[in-house]
mmCIF file of C-alpha atoms in Angstrom:
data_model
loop_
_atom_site.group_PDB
_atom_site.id
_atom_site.type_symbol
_atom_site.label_atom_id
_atom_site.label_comp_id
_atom_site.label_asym_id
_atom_site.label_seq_id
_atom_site.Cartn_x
_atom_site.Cartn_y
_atom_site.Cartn_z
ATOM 1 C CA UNK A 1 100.865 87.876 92.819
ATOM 2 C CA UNK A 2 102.410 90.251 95.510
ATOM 3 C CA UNK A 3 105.956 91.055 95.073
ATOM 4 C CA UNK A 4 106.827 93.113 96.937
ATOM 5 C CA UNK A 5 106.489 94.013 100.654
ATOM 6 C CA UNK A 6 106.758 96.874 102.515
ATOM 7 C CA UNK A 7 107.654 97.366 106.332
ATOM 8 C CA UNK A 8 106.561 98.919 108.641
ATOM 9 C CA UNK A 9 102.997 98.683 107.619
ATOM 10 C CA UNK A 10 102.055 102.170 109.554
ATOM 11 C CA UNK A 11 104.533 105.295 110.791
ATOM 12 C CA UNK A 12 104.046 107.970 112.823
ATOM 13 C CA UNK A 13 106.656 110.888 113.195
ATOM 14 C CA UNK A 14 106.854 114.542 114.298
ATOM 15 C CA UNK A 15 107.279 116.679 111.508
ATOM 16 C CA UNK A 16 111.113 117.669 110.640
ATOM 17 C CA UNK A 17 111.944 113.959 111.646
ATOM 18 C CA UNK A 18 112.718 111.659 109.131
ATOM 19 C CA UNK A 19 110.916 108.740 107.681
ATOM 20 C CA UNK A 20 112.507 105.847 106.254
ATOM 21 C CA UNK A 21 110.113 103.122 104.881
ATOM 22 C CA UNK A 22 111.615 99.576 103.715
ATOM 23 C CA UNK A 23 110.871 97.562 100.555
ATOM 24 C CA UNK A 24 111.482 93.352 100.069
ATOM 25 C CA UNK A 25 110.553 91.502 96.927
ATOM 26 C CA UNK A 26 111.097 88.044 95.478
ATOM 27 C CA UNK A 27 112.249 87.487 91.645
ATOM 28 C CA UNK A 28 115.182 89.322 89.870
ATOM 29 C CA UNK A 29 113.250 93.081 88.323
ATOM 30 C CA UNK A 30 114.280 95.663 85.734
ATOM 31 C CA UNK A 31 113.815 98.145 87.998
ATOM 32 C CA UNK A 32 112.072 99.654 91.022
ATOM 33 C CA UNK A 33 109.485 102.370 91.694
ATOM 34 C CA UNK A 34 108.087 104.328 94.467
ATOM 35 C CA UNK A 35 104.322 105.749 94.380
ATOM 36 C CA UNK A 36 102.841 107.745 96.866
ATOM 37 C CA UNK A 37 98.656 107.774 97.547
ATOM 38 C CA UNK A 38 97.300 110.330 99.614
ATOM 39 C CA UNK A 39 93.729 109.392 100.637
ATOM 40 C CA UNK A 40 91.008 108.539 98.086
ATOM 41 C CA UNK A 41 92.838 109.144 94.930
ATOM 42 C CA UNK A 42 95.385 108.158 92.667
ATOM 43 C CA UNK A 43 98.639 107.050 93.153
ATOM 44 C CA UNK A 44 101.565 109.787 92.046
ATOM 45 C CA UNK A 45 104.847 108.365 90.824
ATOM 46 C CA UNK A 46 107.956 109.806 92.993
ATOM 47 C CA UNK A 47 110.869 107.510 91.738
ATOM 48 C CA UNK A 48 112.631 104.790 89.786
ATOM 49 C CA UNK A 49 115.539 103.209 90.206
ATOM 50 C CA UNK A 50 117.239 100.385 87.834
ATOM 51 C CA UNK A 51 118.443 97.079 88.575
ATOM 52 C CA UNK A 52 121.886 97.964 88.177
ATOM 53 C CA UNK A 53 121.851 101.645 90.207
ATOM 54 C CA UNK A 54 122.408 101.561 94.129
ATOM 55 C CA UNK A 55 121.275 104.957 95.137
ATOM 56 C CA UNK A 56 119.256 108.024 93.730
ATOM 57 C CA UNK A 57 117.941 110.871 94.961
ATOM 58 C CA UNK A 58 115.516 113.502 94.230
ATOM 59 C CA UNK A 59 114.624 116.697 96.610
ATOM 60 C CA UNK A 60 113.942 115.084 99.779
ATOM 61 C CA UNK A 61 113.689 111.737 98.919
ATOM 62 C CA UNK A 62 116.298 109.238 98.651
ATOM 63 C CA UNK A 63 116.268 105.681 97.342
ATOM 64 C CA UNK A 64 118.441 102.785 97.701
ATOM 65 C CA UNK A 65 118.178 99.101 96.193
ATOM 66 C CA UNK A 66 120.636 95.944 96.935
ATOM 67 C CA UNK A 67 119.794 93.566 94.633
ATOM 68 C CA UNK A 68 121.258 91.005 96.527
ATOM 69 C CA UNK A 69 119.069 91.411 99.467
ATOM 70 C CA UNK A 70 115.922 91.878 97.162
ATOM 71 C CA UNK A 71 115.224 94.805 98.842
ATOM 72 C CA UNK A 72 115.130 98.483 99.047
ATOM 73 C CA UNK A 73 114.038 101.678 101.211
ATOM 74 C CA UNK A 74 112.965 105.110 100.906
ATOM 75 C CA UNK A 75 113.969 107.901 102.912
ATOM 76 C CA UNK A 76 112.293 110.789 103.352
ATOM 77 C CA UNK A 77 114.359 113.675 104.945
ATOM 78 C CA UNK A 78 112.541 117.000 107.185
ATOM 79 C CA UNK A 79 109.389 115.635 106.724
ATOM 80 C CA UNK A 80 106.420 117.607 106.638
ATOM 81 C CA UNK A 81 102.741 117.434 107.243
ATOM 82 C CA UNK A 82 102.269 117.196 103.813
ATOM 83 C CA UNK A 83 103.847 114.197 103.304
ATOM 84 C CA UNK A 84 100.830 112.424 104.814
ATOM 85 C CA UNK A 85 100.103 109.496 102.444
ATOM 86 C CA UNK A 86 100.448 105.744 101.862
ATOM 87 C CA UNK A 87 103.614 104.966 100.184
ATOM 88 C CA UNK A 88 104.089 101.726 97.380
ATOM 89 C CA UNK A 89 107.066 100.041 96.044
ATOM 90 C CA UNK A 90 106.484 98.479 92.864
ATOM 91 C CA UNK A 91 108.731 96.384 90.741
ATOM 92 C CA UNK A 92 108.379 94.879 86.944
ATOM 93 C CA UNK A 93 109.683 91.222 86.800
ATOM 94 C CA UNK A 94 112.419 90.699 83.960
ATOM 95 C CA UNK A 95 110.803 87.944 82.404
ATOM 96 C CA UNK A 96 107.430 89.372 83.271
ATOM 97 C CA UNK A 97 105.346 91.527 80.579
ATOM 98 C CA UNK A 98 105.370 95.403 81.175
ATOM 99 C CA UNK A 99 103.713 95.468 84.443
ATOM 100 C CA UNK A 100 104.102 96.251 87.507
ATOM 101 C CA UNK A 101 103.720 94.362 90.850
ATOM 102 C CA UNK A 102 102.631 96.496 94.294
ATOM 103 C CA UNK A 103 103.546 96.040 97.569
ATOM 104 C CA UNK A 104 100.678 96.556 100.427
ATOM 105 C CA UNK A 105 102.567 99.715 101.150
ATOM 106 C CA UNK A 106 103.358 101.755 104.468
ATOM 107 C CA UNK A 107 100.549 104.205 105.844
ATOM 108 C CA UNK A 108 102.898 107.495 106.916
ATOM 109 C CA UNK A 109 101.570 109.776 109.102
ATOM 110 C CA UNK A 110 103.778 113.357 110.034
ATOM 111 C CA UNK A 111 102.314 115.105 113.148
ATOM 112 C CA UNK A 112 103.168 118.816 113.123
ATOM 113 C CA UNK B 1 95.104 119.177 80.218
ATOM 114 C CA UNK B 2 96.977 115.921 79.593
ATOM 115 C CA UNK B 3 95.586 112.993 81.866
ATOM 116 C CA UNK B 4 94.190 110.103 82.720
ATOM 117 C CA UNK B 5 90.552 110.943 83.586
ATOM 118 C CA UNK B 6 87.568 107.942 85.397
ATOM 119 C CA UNK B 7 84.379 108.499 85.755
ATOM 120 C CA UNK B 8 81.886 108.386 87.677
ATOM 121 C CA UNK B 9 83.803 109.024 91.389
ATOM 122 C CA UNK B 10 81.465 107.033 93.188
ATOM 123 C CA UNK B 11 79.378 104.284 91.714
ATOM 124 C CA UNK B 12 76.234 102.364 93.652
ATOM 125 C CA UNK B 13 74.807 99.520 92.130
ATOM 126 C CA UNK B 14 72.495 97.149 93.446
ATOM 127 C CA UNK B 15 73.642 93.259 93.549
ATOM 128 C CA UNK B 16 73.575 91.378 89.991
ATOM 129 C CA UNK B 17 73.937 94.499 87.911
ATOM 130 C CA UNK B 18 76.727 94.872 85.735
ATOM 131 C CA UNK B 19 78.247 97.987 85.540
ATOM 132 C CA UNK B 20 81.084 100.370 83.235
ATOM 133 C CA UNK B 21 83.873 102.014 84.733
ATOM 134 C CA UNK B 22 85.397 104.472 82.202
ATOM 135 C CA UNK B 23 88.881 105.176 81.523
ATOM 136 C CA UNK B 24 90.196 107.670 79.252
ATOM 137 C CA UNK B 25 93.524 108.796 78.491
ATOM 138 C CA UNK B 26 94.969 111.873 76.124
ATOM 139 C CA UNK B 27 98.664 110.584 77.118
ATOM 140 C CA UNK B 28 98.827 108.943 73.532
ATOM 141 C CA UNK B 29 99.716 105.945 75.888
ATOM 142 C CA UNK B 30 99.766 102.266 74.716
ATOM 143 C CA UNK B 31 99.388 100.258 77.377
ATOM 144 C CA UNK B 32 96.778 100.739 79.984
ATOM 145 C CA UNK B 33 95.576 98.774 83.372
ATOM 146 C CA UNK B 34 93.384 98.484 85.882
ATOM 147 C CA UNK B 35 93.335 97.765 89.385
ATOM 148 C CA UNK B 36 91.577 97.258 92.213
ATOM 149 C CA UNK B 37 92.303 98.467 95.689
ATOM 150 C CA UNK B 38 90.598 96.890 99.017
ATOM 151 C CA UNK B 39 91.068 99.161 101.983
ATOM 152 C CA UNK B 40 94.699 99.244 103.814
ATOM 153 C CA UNK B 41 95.508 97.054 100.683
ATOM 154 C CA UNK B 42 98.214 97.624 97.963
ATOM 155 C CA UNK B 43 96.613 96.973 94.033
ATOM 156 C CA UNK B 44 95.902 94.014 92.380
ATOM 157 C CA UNK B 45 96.112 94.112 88.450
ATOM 158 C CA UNK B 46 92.467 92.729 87.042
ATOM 159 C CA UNK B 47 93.548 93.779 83.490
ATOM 160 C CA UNK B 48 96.016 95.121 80.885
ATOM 161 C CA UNK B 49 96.429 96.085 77.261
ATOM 162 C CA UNK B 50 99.533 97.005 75.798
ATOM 163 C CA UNK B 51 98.030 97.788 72.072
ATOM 164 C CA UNK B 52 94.543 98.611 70.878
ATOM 165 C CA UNK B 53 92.257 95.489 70.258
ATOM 166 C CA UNK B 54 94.874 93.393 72.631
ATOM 167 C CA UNK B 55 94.330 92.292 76.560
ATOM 168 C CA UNK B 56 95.910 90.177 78.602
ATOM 169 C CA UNK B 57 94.315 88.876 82.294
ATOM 170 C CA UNK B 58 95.421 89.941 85.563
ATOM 171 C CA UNK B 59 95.944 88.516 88.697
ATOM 172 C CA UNK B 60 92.290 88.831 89.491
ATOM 173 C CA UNK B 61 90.243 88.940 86.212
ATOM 174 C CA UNK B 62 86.978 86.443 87.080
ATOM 175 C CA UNK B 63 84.285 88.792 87.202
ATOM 176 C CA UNK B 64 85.570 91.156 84.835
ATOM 177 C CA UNK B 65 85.526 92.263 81.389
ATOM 178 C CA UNK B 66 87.585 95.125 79.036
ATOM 179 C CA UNK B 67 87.984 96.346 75.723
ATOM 180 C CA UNK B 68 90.844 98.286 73.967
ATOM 181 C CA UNK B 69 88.911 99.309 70.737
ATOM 182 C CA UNK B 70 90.309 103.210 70.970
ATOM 183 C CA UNK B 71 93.908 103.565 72.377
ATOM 184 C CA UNK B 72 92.453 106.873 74.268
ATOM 185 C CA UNK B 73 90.191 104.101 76.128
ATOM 186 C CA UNK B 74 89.873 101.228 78.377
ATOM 187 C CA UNK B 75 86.594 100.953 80.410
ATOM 188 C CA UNK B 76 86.490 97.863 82.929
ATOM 189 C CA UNK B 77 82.985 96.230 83.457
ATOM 190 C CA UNK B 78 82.466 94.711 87.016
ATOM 191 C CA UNK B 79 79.602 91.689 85.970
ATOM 192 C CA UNK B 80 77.552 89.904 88.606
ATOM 193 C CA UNK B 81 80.237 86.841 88.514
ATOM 194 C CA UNK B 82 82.636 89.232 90.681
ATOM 195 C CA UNK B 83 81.743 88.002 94.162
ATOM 196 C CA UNK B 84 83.007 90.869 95.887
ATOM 197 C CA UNK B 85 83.249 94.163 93.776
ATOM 198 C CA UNK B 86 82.662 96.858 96.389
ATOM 199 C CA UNK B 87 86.013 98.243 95.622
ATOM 200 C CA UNK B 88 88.411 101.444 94.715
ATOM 201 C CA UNK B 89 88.925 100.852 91.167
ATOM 202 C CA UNK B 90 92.270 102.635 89.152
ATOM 203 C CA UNK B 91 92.930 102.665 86.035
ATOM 204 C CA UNK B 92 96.954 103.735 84.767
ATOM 205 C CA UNK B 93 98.144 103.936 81.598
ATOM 206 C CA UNK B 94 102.584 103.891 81.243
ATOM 207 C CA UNK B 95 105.595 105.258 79.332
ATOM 208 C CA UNK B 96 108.899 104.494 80.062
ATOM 209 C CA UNK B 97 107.978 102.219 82.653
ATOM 210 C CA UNK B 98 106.121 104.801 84.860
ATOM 211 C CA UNK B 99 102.828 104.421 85.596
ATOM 212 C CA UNK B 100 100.247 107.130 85.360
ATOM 213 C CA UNK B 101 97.296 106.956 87.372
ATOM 214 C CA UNK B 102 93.525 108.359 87.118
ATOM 215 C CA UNK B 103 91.679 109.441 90.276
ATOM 216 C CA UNK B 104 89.858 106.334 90.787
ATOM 217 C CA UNK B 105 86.049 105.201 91.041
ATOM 218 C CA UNK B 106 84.808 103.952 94.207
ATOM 219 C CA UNK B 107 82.494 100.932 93.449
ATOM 220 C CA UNK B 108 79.835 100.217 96.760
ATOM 221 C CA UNK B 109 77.640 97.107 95.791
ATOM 222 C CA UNK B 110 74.476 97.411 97.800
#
């Protein structure tokens, strides 16, 4: 089952712009992470945020949820070409097991 | 190094074969899953094992097969009941609800 869905589906900035790419799922979660894939290889954990926390940050990258909307974003300030990658939301349903459910995720592309 | 490590990279098989995908982790993980990728598509969860000699199905499990008989290990067999299994194949393992990924194996049916 897919639970989550991101939006858009592909961006393209200029480096130093900032990206902000959007999250929507369906059932009530624990929590909610954000992975990052760059081409061909694993994906790399960047964040979590719990059910009952509204914003969080780390470096360059800041999170938000509304649990009311079923929905979150991730923002991702003075990008750089490095930050080239697909980017996944993925939640864990509260009656669910301990797994997680991706999203299709949002192919970001930062041209220098 | 502590990891999650796959092998092989790139796998060709003909049609009808069955073939391993090996996962290994030195995490000292519990649970562990695998997914498989399609291209421009998020992952789908074939299986999982949250303690040795215990798996549950996926969302997509027909055509596969696992075993947890090490906690270090999980390979995934792709049998010639999966329809489709050209594929990017990751395995994870978790702790505290993050996931920790391997590099993948790249699956091309021929």
């Amino acid at each position: 089952s897919q639970q989550g869905e991101e939006d858009p589906q592909a961006l393209s900035i200029q480096e130093g712009e900032n990206a902000t790419m959007n999250c929507s799922y369906k059932t009530s979660i624990n929590n909610l992470q954000w992975y990052r894939q760059n081409s061909g290889r694993g994906l790399v954990h960047l964040i979590l945020i719990r059910s009952n926390e509204r914003e969080k940050h780390s470096g360059r990258l800041r999170v938000t949820l509304d649990t009311s909307k079923k929905s979150s974003s991730l923002l991702i300030t003075a990008s750089r070409a490095a930050d080239t990658a697909s980017y996944f939301c993925a939640t864990d349903e509260i009656q669910g097991a301990q797994k997680l459910v991706f999203g299709q995720g949002t192919r970001l592309t930062i041209n220098p | 190094d502590g990891g999650i490590t796959q092998s092989p990279k790139y796998l060709f098989r003909k049609e009808g074969q069955n073939v391993t995908l090996s996962c290994e982790q030195n995490l000292n993980h519990d649970a562990m899953y695998w997914y498989r990728q399609d291209p421009g598509q998020g992952l789908r969860l074939i299986y999982y094992s949250q303690i040795v000699n215990d798996f549950q199905k996926g969302d997509i499990a027909e055509g596969y097969s696992v075993s947890r008989e090490k906690k270090e290990s999980f390979p995934l067999t792709v049998t010639s009941a999966q329809k489709n299994p050209t594929a990017f194949y990751l395995c994870a393992s978790t702790a505290n609800n993050e996931q920790f990924f391997g590099p993948g194996t790249r699956l091309t049916v021929l």
